[in-house]
PDB file of C-alpha atoms and ligand atoms in Angstrom:
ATOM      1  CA  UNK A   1     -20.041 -95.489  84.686  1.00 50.00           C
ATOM      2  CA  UNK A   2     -20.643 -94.856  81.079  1.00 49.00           C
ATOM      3  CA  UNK A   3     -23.912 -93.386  79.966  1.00 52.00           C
ATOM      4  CA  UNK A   4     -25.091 -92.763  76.334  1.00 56.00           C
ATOM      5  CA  UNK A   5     -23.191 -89.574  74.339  1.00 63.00           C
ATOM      6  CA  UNK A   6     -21.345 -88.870  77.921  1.00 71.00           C
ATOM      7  CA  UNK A   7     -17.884 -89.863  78.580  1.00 80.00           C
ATOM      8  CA  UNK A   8     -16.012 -90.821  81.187  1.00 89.00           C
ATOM      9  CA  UNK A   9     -14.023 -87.396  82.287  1.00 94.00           C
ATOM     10  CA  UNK A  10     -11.483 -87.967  84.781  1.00 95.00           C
ATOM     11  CA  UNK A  11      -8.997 -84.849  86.264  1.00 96.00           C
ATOM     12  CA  UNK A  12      -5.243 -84.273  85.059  1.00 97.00           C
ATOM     13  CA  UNK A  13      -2.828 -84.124  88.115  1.00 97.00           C
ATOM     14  CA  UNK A  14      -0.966 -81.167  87.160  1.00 97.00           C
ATOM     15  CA  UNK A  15      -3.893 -78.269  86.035  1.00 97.00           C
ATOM     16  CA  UNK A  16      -6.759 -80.319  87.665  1.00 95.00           C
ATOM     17  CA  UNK A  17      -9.187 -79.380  84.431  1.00 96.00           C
ATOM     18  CA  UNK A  18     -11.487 -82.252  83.946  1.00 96.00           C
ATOM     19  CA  UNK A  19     -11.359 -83.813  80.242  1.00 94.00           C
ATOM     20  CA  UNK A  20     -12.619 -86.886  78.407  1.00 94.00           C
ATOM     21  CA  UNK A  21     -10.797 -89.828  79.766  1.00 92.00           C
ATOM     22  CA  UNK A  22      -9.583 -90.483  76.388  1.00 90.00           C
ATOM     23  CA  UNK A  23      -7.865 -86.987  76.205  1.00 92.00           C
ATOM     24  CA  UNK A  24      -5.832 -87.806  79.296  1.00 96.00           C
ATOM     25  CA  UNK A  25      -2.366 -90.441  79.561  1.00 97.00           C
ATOM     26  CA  UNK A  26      -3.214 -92.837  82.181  1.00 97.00           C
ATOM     27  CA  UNK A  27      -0.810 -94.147  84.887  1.00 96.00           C
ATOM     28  CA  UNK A  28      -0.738 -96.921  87.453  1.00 95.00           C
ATOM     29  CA  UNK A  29       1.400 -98.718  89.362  1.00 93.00           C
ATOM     30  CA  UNK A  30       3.229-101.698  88.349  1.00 91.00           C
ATOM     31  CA  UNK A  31       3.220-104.807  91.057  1.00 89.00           C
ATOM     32  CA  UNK A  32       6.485-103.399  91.958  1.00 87.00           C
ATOM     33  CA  UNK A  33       5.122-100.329  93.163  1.00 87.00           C
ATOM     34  CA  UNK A  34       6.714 -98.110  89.544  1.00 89.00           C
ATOM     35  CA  UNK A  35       4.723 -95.841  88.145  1.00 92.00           C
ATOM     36  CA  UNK A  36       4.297 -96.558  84.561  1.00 94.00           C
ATOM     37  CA  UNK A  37       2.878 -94.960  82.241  1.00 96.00           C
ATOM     38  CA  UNK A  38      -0.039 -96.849  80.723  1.00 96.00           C
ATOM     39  CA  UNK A  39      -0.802 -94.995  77.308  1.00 95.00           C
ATOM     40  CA  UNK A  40      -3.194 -97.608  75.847  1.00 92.00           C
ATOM     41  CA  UNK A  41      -5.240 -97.879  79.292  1.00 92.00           C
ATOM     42  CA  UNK A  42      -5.165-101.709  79.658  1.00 92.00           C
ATOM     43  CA  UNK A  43      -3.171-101.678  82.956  1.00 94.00           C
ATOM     44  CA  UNK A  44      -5.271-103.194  85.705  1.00 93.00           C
ATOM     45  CA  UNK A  45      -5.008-100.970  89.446  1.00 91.00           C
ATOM     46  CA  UNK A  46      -5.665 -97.812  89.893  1.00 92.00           C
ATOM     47  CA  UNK A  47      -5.287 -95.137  87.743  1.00 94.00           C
ATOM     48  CA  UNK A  48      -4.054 -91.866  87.794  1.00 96.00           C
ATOM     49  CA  UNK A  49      -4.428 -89.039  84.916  1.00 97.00           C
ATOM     50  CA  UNK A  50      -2.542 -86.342  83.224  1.00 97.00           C
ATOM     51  CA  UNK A  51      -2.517 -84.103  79.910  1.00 95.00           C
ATOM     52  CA  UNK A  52      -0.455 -84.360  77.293  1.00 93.00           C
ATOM     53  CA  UNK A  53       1.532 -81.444  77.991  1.00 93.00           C
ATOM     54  CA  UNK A  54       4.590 -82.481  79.899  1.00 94.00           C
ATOM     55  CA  UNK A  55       4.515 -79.108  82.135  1.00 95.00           C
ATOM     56  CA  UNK A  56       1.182 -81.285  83.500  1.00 96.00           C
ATOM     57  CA  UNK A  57       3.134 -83.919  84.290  1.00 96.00           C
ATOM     58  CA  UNK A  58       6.188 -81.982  85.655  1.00 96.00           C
ATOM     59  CA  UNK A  59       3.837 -79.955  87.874  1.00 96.00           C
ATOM     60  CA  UNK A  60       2.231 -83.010  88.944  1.00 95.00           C
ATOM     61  CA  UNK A  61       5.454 -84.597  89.999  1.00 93.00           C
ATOM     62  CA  UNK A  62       6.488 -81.401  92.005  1.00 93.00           C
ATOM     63  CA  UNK A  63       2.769 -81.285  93.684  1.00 92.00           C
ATOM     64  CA  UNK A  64       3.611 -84.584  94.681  1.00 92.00           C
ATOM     65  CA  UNK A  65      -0.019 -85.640  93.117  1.00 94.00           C
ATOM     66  CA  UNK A  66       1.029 -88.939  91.736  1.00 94.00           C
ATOM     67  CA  UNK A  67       1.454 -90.414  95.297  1.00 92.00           C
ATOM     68  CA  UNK A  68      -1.383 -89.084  96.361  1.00 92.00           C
ATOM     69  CA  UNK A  69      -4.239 -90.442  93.639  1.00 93.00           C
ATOM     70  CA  UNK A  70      -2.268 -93.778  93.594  1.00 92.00           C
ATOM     71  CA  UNK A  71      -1.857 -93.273  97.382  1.00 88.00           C
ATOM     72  CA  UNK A  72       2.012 -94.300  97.085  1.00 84.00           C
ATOM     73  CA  UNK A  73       5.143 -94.190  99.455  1.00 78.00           C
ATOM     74  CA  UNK A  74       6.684 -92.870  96.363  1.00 68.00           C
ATOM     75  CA  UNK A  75      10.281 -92.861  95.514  1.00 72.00           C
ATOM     76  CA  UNK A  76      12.312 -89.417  93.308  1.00 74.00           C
ATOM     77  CA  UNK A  77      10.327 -89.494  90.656  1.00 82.00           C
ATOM     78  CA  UNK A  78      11.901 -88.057  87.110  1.00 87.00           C
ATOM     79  CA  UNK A  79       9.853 -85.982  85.441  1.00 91.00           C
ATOM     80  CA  UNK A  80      11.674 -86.744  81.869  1.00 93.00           C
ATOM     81  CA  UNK A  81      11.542 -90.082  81.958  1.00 93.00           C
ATOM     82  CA  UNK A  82       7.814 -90.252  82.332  1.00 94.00           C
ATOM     83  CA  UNK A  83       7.518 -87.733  79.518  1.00 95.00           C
ATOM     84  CA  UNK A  84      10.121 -90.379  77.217  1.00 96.00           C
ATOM     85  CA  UNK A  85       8.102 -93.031  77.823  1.00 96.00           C
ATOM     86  CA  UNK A  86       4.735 -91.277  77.434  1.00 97.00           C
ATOM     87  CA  UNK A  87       6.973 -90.164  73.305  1.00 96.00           C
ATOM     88  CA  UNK A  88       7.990 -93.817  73.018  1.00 96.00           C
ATOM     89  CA  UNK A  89       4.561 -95.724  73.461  1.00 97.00           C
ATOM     90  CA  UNK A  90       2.564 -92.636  71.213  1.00 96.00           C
ATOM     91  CA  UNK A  91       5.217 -93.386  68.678  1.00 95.00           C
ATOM     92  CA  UNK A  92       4.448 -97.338  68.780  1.00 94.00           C
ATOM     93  CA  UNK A  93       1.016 -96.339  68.160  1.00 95.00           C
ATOM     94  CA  UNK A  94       1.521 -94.269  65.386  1.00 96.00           C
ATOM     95  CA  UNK A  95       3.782 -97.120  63.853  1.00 94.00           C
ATOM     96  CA  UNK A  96       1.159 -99.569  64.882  1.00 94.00           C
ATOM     97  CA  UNK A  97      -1.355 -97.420  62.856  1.00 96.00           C
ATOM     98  CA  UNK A  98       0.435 -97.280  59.988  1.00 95.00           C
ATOM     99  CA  UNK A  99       0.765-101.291  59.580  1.00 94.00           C
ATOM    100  CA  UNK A 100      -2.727-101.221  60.456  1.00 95.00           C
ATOM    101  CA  UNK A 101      -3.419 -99.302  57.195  1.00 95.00           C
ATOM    102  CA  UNK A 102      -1.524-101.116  55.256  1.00 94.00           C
ATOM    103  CA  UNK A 103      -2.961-104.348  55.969  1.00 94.00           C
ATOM    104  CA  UNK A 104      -6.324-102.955  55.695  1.00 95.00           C
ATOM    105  CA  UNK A 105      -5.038-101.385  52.184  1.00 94.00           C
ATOM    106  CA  UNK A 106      -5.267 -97.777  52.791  1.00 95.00           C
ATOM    107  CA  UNK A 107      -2.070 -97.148  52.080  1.00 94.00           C
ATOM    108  CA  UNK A 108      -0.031 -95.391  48.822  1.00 94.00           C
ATOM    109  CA  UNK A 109       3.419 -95.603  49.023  1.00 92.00           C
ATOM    110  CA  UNK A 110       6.889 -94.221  46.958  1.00 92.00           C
ATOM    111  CA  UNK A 111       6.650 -90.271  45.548  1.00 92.00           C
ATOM    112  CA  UNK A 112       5.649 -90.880  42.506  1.00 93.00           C
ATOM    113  CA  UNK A 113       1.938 -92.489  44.037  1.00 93.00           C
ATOM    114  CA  UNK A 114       1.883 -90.203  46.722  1.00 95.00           C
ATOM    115  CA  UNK A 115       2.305 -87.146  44.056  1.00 95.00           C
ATOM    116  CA  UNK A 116       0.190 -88.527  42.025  1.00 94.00           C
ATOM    117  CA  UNK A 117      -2.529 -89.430  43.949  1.00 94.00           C
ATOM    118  CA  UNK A 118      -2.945 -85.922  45.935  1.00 93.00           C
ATOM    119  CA  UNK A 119      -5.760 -83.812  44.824  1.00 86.00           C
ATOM    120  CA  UNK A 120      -7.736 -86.958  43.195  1.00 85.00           C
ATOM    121  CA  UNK A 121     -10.650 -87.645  44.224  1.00 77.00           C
ATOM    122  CA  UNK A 122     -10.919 -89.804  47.242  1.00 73.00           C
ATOM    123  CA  UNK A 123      -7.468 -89.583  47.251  1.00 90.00           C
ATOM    124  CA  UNK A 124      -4.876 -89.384  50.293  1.00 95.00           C
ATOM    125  CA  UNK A 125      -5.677 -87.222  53.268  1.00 94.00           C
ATOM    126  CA  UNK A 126      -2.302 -87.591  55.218  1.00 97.00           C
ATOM    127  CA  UNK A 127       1.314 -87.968  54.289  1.00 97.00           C
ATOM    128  CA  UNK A 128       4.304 -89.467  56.126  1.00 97.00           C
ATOM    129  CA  UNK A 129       7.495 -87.945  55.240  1.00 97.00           C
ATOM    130  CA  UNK A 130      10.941 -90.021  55.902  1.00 96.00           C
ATOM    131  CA  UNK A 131      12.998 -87.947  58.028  1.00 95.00           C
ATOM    132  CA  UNK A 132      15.540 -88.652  55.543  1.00 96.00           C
ATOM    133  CA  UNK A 133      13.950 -87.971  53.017  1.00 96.00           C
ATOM    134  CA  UNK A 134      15.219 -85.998  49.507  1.00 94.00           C
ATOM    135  CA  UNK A 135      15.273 -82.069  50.105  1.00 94.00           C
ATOM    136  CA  UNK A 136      14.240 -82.291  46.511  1.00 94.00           C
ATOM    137  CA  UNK A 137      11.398 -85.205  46.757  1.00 94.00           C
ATOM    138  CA  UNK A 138      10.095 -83.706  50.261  1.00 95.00           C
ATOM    139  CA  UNK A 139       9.470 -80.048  48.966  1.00 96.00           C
ATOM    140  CA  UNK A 140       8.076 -81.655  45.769  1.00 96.00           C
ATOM    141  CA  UNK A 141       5.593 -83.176  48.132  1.00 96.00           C
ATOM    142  CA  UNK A 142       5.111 -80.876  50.564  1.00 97.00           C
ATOM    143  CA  UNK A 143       4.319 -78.097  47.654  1.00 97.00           C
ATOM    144  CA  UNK A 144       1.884 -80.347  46.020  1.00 95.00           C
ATOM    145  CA  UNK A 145       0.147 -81.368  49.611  1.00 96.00           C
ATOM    146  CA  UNK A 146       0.077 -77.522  50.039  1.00 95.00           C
ATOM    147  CA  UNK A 147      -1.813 -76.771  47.328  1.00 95.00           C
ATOM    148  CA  UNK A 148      -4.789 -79.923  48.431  1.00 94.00           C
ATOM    149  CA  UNK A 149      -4.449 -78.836  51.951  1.00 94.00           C
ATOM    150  CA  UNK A 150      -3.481 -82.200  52.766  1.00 96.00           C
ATOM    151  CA  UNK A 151      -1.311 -82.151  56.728  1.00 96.00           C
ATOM    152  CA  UNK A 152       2.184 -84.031  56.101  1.00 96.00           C
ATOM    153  CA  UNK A 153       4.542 -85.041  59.148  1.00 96.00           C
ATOM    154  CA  UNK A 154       7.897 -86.056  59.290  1.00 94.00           C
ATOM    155  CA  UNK A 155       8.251 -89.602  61.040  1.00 91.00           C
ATOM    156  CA  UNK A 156      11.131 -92.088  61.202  1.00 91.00           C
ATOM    157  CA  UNK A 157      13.660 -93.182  58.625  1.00 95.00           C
ATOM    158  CA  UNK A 158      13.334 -94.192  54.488  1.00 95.00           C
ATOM    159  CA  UNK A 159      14.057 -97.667  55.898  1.00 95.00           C
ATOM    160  CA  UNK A 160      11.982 -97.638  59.284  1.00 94.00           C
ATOM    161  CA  UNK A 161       9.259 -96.247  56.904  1.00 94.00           C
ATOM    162  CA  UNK A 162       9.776 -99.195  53.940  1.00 94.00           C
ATOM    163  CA  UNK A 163       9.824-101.525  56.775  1.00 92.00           C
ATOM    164  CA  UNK A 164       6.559-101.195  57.987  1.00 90.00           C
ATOM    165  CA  UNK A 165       5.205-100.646  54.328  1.00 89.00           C
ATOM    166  CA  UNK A 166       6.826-104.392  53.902  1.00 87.00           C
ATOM    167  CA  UNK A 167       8.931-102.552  50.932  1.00 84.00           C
ATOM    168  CA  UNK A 168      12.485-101.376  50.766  1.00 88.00           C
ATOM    169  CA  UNK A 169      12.969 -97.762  51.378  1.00 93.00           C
ATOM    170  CA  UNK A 170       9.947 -96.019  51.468  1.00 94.00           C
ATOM    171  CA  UNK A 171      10.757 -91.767  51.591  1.00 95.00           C
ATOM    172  CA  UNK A 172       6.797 -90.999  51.164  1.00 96.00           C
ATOM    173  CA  UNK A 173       4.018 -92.540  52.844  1.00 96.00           C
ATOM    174  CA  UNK A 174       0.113 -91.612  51.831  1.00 96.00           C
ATOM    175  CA  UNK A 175      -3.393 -92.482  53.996  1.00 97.00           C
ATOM    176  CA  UNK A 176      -6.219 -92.806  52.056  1.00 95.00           C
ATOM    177  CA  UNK A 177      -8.915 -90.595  53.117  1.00 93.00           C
ATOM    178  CA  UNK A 178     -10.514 -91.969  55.612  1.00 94.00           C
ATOM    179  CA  UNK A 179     -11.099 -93.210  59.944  1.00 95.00           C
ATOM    180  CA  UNK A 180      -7.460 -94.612  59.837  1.00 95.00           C
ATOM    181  CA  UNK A 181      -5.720 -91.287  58.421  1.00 96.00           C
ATOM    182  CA  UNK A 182      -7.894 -89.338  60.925  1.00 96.00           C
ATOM    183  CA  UNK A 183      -6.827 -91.627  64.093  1.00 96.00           C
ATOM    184  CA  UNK A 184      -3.111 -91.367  62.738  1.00 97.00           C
ATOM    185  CA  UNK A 185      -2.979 -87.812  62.506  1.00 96.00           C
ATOM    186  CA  UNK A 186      -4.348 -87.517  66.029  1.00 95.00           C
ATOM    187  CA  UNK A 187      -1.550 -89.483  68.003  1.00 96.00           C
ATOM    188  CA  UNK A 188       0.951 -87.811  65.326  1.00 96.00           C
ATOM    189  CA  UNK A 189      -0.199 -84.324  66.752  1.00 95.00           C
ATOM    190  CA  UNK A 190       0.337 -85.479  70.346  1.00 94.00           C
ATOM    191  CA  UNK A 191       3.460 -86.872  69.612  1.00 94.00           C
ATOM    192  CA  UNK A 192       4.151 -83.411  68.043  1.00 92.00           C
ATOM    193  CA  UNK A 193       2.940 -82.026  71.226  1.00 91.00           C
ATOM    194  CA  UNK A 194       4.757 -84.245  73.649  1.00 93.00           C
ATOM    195  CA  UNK A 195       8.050 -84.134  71.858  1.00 91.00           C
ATOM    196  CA  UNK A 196       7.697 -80.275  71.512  1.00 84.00           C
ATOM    197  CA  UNK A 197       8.281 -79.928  67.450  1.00 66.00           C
ATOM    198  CA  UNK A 198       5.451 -77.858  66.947  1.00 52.00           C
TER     199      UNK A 198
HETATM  200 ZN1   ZN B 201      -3.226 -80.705  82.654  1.00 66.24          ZN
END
């Protein structure tokens, strides 16, 4: 039960520290008795939790913890694919984010904006780099970003990037300052974390 200022803090399977449920992956069962990992915690059943850091969930898996919180017969269970999955639905998020932003305006796009719009006042806090991107355009950026202390991350192709802009190719994305920049750079550090590009 949820009571004013206090969160719900549930344990992680594999270091058994108690955290903030929303600091933990959930998992539950599907009706077919998988174990799937439920990242966005809208899965109904029971739930079990782990960190972020996939030597949790590896030493969870070898502890054989999952089948006991979700009290399951339990089949091999891999390790890596739990951890790919756990990548995959962070990244949707993050990509989910970023359309969010854009619909909701809070978004500058192209190098020349982005450029010009770090260090102004109110300006961008976060910047997506293209994976693709320029050496030339993304050490422009990254020097100027630098310099304003502004975090950038790499993320997903010029065209995966202009896509969800609703442009062409898009090599530089900025958040304006701002909730939706700070909720971004949060999954983007997990995803960091989870992927291990740190
Ligand atoms: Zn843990």
């Amino acid at each position: 039960m949820r009571t004013a200022g206090k969160k719900a803090q549930r344990s992680c399977l594999g270091c058994r520290e108690a955290q903030d449920q929303d600091k933990l992956v959930r998992y539950v069962l599907s009706p077919q008795g998988e174990l799937l990992v439920d990242y966005r915690m809208r899965l109904p059943g029971r739930g079990a939790y782990t960190c972020f850091d996939p030597q949790c969930i590896f030493a969870a898996i070898k502890r054989r913890q999952f089948e006991r919180a979700l009290k399951w017969g339990g089949e091999s269970l891999d390790g890596q694919t739990l951890v790919d999955s756990l990548a995959t639905q962070v990244r949707e998020k993050i990509l989910n984010l970023v359309g969010i932003a854009r619909k909701s305006n809070n978004i500058v796009s192209g190098g020349t904006l982005v450029l010009s719009s770090l260090g102004k006042n109110g300006g961008i806090s976060l910047v997506l780099l293209a994976e693709d991107i320029s050496a030339a355009i993304g050490q422009k950026v990254l020097d100027k970003a630098g310099v304003f202390e502004v975090p950038c991350y790499y993320l997903a192709s010029k065209d995966e990037l202009g896509h969800l802009v609703g442009k062409g190719e898009r090599s530089v994305i900025g958040l304006k300052t701002g909730s939706l920049a700070e909720s971004l750079e949060v999954e983007l550090l997990r995803y960091k974390y989870i992927v291990g590009e740190s």
